[in-house]
Coordinates of C-alpha atoms and ligand atoms in Angstrom, one line a residue:
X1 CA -19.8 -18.5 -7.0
X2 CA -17.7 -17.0 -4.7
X3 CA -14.0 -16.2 -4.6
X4 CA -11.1 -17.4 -2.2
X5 CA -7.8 -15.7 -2.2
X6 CA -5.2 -17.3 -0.3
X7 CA -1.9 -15.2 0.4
X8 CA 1.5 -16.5 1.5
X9 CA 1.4 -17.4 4.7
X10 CA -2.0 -19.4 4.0
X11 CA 0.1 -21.7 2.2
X12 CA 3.7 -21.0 3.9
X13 CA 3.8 -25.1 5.3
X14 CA 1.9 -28.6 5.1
X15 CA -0.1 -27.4 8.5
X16 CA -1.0 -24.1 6.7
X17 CA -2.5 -26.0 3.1
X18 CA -4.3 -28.7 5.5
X19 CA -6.2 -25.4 6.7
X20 CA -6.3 -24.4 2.6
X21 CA -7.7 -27.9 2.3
X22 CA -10.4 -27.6 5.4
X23 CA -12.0 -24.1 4.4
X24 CA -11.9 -25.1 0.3
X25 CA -14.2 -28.3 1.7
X26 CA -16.1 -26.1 4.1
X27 CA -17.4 -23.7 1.1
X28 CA -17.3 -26.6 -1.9
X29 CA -20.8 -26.0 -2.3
X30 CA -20.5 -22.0 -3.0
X31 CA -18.8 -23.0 -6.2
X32 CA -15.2 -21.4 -5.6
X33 CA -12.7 -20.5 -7.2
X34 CA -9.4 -20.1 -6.0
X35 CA -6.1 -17.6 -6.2
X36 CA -3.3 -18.4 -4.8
X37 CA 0.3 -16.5 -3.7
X38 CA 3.3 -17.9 -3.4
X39 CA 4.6 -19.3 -0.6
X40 CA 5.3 -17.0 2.1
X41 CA 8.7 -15.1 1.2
X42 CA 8.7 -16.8 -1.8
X43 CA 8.6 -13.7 -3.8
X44 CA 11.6 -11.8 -2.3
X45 CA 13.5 -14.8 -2.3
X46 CA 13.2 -15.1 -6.6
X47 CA 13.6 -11.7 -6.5
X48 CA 16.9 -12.1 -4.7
X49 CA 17.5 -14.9 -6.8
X50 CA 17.5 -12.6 -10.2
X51 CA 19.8 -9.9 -8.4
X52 CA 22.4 -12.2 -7.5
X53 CA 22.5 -14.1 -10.9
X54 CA 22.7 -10.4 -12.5
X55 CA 25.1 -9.5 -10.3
X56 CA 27.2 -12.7 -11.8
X57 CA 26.3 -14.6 -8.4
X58 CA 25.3 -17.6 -10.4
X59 CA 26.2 -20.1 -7.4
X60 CA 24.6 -18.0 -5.1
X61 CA 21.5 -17.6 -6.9
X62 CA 21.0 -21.5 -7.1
X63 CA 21.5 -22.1 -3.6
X64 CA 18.4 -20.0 -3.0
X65 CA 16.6 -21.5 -5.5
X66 CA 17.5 -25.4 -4.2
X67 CA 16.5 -23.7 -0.5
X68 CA 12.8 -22.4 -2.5
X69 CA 12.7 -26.1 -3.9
X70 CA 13.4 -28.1 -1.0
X71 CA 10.4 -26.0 1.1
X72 CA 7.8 -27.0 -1.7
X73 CA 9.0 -30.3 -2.2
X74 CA 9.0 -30.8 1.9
X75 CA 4.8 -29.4 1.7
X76 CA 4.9 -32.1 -1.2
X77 CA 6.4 -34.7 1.2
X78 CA 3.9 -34.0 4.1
X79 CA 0.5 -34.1 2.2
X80 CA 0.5 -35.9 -1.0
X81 CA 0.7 -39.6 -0.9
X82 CA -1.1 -40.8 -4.2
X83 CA 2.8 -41.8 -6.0
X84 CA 1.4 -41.1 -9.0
X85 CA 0.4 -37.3 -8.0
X86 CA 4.0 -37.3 -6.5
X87 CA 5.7 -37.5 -9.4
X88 CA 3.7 -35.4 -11.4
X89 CA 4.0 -33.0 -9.3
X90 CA 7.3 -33.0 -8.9
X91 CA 8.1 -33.0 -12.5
X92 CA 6.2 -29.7 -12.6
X93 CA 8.3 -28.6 -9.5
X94 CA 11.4 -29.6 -11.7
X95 CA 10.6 -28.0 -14.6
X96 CA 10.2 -25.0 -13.5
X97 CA 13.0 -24.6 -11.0
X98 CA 14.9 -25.7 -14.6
X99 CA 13.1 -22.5 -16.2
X100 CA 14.0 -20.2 -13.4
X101 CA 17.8 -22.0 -13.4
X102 CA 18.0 -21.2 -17.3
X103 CA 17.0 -17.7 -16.2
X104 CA 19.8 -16.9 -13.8
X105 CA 22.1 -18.1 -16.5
X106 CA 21.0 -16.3 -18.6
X107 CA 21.0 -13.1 -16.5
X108 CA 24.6 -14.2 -15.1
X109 CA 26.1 -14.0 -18.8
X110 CA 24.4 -10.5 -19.6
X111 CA 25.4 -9.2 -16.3
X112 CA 22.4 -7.3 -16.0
X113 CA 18.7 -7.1 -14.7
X114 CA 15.5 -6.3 -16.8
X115 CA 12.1 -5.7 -15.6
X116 CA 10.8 -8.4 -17.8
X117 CA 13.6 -10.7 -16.7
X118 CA 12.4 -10.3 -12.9
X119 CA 8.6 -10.5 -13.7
X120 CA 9.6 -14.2 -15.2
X121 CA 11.7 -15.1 -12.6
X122 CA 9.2 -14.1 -9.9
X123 CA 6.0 -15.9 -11.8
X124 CA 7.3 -19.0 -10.9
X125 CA 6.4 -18.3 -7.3
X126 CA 2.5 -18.3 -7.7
X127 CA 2.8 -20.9 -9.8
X128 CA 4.2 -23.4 -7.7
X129 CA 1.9 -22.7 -5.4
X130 CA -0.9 -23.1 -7.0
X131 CA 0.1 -26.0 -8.9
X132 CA 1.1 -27.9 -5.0
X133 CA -2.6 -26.4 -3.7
X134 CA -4.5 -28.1 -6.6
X135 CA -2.6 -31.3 -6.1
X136 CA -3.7 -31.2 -2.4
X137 CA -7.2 -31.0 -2.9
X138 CA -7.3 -33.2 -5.9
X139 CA -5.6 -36.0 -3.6
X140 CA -8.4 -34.9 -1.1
X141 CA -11.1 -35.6 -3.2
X142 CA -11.9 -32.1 -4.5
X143 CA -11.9 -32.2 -8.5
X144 CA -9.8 -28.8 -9.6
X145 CA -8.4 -27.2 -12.4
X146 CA -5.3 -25.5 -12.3
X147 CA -5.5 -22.6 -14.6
X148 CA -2.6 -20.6 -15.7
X149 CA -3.1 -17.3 -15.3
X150 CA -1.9 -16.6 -18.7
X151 CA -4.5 -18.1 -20.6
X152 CA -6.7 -15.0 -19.2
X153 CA -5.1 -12.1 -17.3
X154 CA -3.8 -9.9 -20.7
X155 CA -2.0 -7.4 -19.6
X156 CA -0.1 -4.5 -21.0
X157 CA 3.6 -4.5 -21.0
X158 CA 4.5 -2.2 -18.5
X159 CA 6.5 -5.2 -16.6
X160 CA 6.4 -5.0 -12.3
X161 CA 3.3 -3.1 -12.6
X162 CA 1.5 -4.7 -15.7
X163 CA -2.3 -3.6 -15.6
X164 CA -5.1 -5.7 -16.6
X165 CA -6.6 -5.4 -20.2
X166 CA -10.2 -5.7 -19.4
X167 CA -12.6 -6.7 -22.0
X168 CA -10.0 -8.9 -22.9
X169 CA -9.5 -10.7 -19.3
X170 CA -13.1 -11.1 -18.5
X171 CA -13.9 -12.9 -22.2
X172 CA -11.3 -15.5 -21.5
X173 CA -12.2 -15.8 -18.0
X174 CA -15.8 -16.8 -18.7
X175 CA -14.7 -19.2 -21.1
X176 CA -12.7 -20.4 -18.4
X177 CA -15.6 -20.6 -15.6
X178 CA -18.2 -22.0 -17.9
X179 CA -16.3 -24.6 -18.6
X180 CA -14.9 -25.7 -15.1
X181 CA -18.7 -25.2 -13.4
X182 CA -19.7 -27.7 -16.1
X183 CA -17.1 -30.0 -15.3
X184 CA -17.9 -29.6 -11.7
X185 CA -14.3 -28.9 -11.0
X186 CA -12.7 -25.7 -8.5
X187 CA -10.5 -23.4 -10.3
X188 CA -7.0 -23.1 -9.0
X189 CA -5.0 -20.2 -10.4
X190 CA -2.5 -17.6 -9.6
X191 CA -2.5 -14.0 -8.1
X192 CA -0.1 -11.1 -9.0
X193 CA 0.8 -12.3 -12.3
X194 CA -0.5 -11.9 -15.5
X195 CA 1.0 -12.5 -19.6
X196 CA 1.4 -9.5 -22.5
X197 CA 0.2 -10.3 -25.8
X198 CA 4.0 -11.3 -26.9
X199 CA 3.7 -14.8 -24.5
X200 CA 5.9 -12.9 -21.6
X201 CA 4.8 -13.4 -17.9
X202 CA 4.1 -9.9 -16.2
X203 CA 3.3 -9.0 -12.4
X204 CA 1.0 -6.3 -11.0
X205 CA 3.2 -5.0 -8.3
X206 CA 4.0 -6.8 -5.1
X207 CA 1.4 -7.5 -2.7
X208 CA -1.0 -7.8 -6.1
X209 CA -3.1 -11.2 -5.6
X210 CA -5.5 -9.1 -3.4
X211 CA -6.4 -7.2 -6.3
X212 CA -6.2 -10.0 -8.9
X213 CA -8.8 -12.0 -6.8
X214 CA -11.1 -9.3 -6.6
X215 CA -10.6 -8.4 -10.3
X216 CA -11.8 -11.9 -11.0
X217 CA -14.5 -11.4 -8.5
X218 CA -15.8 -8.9 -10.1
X219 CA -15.1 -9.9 -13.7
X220 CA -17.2 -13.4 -13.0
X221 CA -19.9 -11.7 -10.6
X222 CA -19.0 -13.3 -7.9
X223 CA -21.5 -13.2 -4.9
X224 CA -18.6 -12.3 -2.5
X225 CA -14.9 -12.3 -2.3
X226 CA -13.0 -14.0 0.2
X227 CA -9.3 -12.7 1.4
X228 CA -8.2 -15.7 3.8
X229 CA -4.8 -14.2 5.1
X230 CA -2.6 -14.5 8.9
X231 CA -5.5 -12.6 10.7
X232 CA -8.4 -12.2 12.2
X233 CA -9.9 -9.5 9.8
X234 CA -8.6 -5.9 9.8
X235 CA -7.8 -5.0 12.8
X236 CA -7.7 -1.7 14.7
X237 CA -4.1 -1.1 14.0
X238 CA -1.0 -3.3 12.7
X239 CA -0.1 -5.8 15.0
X240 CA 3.2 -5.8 14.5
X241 CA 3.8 -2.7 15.6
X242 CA 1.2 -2.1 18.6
X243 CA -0.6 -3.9 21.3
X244 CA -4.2 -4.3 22.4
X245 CA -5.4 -3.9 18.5
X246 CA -9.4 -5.0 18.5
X247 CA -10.4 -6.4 14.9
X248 CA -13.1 -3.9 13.2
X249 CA -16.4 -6.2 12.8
X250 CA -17.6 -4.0 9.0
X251 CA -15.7 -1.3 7.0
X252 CA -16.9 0.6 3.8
X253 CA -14.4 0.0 1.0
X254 CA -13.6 4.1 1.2
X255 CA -11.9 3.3 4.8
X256 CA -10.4 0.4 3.3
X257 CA -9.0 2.2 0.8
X258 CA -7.5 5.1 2.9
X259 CA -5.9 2.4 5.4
X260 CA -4.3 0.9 2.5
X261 CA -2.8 3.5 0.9
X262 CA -1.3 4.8 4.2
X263 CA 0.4 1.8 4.7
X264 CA -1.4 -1.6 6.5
X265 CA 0.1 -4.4 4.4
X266 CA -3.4 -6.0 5.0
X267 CA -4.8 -5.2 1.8
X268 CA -3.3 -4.2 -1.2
X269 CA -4.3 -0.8 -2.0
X270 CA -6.3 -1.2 -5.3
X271 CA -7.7 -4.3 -3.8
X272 CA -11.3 -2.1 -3.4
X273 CA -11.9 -0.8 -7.0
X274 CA -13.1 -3.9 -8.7
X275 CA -15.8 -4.6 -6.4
X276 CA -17.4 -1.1 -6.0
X277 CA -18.7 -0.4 -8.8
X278 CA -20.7 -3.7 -8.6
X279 CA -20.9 -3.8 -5.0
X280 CA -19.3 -7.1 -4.5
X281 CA -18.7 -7.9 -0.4
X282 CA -15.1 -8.4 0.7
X283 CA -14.7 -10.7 3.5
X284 CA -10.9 -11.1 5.2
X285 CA -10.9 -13.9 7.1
X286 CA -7.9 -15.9 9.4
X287 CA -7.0 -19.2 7.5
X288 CA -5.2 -20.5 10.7
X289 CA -9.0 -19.8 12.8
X290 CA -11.6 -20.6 10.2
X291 CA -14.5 -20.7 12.6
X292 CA -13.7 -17.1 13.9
X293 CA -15.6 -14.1 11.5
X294 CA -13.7 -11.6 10.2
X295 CA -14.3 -8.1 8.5
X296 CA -17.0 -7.4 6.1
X297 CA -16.3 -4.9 3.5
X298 CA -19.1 -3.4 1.8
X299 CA -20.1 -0.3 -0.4
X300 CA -21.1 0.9 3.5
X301 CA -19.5 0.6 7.3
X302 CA -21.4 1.0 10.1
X303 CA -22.8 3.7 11.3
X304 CA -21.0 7.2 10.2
X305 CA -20.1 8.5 13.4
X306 CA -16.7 10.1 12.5
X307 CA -15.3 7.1 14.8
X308 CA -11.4 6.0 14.0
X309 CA -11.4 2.5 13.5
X310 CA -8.0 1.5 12.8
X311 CA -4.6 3.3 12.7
X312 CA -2.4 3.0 9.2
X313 CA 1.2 4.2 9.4
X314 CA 4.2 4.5 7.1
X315 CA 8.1 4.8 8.0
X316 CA 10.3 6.1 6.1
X317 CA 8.3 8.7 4.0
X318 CA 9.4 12.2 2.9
X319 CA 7.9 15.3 3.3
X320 CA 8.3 17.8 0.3
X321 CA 7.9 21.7 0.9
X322 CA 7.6 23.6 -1.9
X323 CA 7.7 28.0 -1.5
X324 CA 6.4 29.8 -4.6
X325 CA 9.0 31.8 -6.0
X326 CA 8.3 34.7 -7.7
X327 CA 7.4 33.4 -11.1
X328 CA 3.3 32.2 -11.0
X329 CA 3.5 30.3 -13.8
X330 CA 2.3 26.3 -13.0
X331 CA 2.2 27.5 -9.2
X332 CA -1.0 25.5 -8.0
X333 CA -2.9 22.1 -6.9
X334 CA -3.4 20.5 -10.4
X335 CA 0.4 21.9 -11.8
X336 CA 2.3 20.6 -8.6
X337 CA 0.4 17.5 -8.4
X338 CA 0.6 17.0 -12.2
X339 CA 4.5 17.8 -12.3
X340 CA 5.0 14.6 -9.4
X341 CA 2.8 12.3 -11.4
X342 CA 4.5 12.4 -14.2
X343 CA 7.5 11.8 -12.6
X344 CA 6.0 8.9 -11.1
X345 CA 6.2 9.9 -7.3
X346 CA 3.0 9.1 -5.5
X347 CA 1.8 11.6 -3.6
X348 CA -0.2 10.0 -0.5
X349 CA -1.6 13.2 0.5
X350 CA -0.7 17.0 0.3
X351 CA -1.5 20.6 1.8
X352 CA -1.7 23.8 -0.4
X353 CA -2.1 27.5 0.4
X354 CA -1.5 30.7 -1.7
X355 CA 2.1 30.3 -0.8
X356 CA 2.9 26.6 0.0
X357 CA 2.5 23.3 -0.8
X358 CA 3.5 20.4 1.5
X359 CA 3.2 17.1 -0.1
X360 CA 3.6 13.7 1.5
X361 CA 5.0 11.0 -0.7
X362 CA 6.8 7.7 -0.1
X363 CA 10.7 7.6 0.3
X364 CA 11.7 7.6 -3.0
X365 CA 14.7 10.4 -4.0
X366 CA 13.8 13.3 -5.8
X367 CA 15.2 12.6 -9.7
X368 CA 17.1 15.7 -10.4
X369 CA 14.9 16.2 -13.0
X370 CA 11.8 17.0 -10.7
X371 CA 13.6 18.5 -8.6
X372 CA 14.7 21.3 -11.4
X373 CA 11.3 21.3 -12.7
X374 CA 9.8 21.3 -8.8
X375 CA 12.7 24.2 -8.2
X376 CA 11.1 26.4 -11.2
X377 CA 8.5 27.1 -9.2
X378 CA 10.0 27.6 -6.3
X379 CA 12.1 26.9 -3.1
X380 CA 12.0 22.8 -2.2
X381 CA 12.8 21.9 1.1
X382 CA 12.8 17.7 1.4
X383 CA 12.5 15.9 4.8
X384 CA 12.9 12.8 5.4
X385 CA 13.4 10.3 8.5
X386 CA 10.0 10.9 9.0
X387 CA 6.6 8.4 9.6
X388 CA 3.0 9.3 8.6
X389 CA 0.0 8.2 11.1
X390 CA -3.5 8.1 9.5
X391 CA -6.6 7.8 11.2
X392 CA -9.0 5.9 9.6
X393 CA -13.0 6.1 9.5
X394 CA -16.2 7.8 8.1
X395 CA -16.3 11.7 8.8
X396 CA -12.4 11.6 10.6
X397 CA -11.0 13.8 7.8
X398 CA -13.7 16.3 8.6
X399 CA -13.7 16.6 12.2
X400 CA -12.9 19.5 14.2
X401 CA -13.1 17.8 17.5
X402 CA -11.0 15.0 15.9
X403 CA -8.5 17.4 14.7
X404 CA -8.1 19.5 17.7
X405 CA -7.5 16.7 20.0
X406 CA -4.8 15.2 17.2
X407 CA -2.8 18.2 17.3
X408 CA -3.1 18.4 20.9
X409 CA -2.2 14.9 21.8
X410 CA 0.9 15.1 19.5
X411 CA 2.4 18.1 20.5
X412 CA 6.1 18.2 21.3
X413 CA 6.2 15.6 18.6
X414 CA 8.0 17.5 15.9
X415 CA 4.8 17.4 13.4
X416 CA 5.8 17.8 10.1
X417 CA 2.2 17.7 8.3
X418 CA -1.4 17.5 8.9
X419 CA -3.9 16.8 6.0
X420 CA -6.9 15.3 5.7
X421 CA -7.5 13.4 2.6
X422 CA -11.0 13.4 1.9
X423 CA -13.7 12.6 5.0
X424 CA -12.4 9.0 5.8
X425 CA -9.1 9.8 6.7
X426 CA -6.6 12.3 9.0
X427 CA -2.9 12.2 8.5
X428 CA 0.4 13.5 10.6
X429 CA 3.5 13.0 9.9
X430 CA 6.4 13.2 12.6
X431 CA 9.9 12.0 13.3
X432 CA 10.1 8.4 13.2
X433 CA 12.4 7.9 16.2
X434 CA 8.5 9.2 17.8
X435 CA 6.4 6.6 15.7
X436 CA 5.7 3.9 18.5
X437 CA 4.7 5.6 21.5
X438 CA 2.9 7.9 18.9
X439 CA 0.9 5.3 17.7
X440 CA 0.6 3.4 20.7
X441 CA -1.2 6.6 22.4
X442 CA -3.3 7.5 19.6
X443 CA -4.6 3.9 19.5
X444 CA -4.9 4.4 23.2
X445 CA -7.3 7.2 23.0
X446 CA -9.6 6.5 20.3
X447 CA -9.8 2.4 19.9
X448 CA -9.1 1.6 23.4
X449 CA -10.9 3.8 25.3
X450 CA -13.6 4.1 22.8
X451 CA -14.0 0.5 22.5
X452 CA -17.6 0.1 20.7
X453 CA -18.7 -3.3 20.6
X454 CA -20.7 -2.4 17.9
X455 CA -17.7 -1.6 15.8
X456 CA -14.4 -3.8 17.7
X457 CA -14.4 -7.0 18.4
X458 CA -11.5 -8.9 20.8
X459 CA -8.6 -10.5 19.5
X460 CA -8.2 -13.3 21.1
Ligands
LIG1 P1 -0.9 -12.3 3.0 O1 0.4 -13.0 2.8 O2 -2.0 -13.1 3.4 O3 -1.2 -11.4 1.8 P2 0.1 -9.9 4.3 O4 1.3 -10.1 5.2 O5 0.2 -9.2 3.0 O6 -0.7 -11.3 4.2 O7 -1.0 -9.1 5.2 C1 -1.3 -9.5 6.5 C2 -0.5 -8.7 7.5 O8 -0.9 -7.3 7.5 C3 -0.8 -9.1 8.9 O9 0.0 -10.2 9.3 C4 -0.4 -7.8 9.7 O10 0.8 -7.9 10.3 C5 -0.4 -6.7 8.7 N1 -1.3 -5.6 9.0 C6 -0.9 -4.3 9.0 N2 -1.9 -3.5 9.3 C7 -3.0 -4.2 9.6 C8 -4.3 -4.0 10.0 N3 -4.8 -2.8 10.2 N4 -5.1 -5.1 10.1 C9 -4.7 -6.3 9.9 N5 -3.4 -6.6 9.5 C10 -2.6 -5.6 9.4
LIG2 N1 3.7 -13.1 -4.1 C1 3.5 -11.7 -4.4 C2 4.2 -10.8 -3.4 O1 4.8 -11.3 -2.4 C3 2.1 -11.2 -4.5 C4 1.2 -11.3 -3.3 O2 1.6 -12.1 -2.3 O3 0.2 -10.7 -3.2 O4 4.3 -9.6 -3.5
LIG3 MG1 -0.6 -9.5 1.1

């Protein structure tokens, strides 16, 4: 069997779920099963939906949620025609927007927001989704189940960032397989959101479903995993942001996992970890260019040749500077990096001599309390307005020539940090005003100008 995760703008219109509907038919035979987002924006939109209904904007708060309604009802309009189906449908569609309704009114009266109250609110995004993607294929002829994802991802109750309860997922979702394969039907569930043992809807932190589908991957054994998103695979650097990106043909999960974390919104960063252990390929693929191959991900890339092949970057991150006073007490890797986890900051990557530390973590203030705690050990310097550029490849964290020609190439650019986080990765940070033609040049250098077919392919 095989995994297909599609994410919000793989299912953003009625043009985007005919392609949903096309690929689905194209692997029927590999026995999928599916995970779906919500609709693209869908999930900022209910968040902004709980915000202004806390906020006492209750009239405000439906309006958005009549706008979120009337663009899956219009999908509805444009590619179901079976009236029965219709209705059905759009029963489900009213019943919910009635449960996220009785939310906001709920939230208007208390006049405040909980975490658990926004994790309900926002569950209703994947599950419209998914619930308007079975219907499509069932009207197409493809026999599907729609499986909430609370009858199998348990999670804990740490609500926006709920984690999996393993044993406990994968018993359920067997159960769950077995009996769909022998019905012959395609699961249809949801990413990103998951239920605690109480009944309450939790969410894995935004941008989840990648890791949900490859959780369930791995869980079932799935032969591969497939992440069908806006394009063509990973590419050499974010589109948005520069021009002439190649995609990258194979990656190992490692470089995956380091251009994550540094910032390309491709994948989400945990997305890897299920499927290493077991090995489990990772395709991403372009749901809007089915025919075109995208990037493998597998235990290995190509060949180690401390090549970059793609660019990651982050605005708005902070550099921290830390001097040791003259106490030595807690002064060291494990203490400083210890004293930041616990105050939930995540550190993306960090230097460390005898006498300073430089850390690199996302914008997020310094509570008052870390910062006394981070002050007992010595003078703490915090700058911000600044972007980090990572590298990405095999053997890039741990090459000279790499490095040198780095520091060279971004002189004059008010560099903040270097650090290399392990071999598959090679970080700066500068001033962001600096990112673009940073990047741009960087990319110039080592994708452009490199340009190994082996490795890039045109994006067309
Ligand atoms: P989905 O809704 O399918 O989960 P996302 O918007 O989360 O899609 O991720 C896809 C987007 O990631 C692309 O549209 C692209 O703008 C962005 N992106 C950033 N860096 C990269 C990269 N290195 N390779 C591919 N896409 C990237
Ligand atoms: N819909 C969720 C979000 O936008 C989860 C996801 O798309 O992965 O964050
Ligand atoms: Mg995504």
């Amino acid at each position: 069997m095989i995994v297909m995760k599609f994410g919000g703008t793989s299912t953003e219109d009625a043009a985007a779920m005919r392609n949903v509907l096309r690929i689905v038919q194209a692997h029927h035979s590999h026995q999928p099963a599916l995970v779906i987002s919500a609709i693209a924006r869908a999930t900022n939109e209910l968040e902004q939906i709980s915000r202004s209904a806390a906020l006492g904007r209750k009239d405000q708060a439906l309006e958005l949620l009549a706008s979120l309604r009337r663009r899956h009802e219009k999908i509805v309009a444009e590619t179901i025609v079976d009236r029965e189906r219709k209705a059905d449908l759009h029963a489900v569609l009213s019943d919910y927007c009635d449960g996220i309704a009785g939310h906001c009114i709920r939230l208007a009266s208390v006049g405040s927001l909980t975490a658990k109250a926004m994790d309900a609110i926002c569950s209703f995004g994947e599950r419209m989704s998914s619930r308007v993607v079975a219907a499509i294929l069932e009207e197409n002829g493809i026999g599907t189940a729609w499986v909430d994802a609370a009858d199998f991802m348990a999670t804990d109750d740490n609500f926006g960032r709920a984690r999996p309860l393993l044993p406990e997922v994968g018993e359920k979702l067997e159960r769950i397989m077995t009996d769909c394969v022998s019905r012959g039907l395609v699961p249809v569930t949801q990413g990103f959101i998951g239920v605690t043992a109480e009944g309450d809807y939790t969410t894995m932190g935004r941008e989840s479903s990648d890791y949900s589908a490859t959780l369930i991957g791995s869980l079932l054994g799935a032969e591969k995993v497939q992440i069908w998103t806006d394009v063509d695979g990973i590419l050499s650097g974010d589109p948005r942001t520069l021009k002439g990106v190649r995609k990258v043909r194979r990656m190992s999960f490692d470089e995956a996992l380091h251009l994550s974390a540094f910032g390309a919104k491709v994948l989400h960063p945990t997305t890897m970890l299920p499927l290493i252990q077991k090995g489990i390929p990772l395709e991403i693929l372009n749901s809007k260019r089915d025919g075109v191959a995208g990037t493998l991900l597998g235990a290995t890339s190509l060949p180690a040749r401390s090549l970059v092949k793609s660019i990651a970057h982050k605005r708005s991150v902070q550099v921290v500077r830390m001097r040791r006073g003259t106490s030595r007490n807690g002064w060291g890797w494990e203490g400083i990096s210890n004293l930041f986890a616990e105050h939930g900051l995540n550190v993306l990557c960090s230097t460390f001599t005898l006498n300073e530390a430089s850390l690199l973590t996302d914008k997020q203030q310094m509570g008052d309390e870390l910062l006394a705690a981070a002050r007992s050990l010595g003078e703490v310097t915090v700058e911000d307005e600044k972007s980090s550029v990572t590298l990405v490849g095999d053997g890039v964290g741990r090459s000279g020539a790499i490095l040198s020609r780095l520091t060279a190439l971004c002189a004059g650019e008010g560099i903040s940090m270097i650090a290399g986080s392990a071999a598959a990765s090679l970080t700066i940070v500068i001033d962001s005003a600096r990112l673009t033609p940073v990047l741009q040049s960087l990319h110039r250098e080592w994708i452009e100008a490199a340009d190994d077919p082996e490795i890039f392919e045109p994006v067309s």
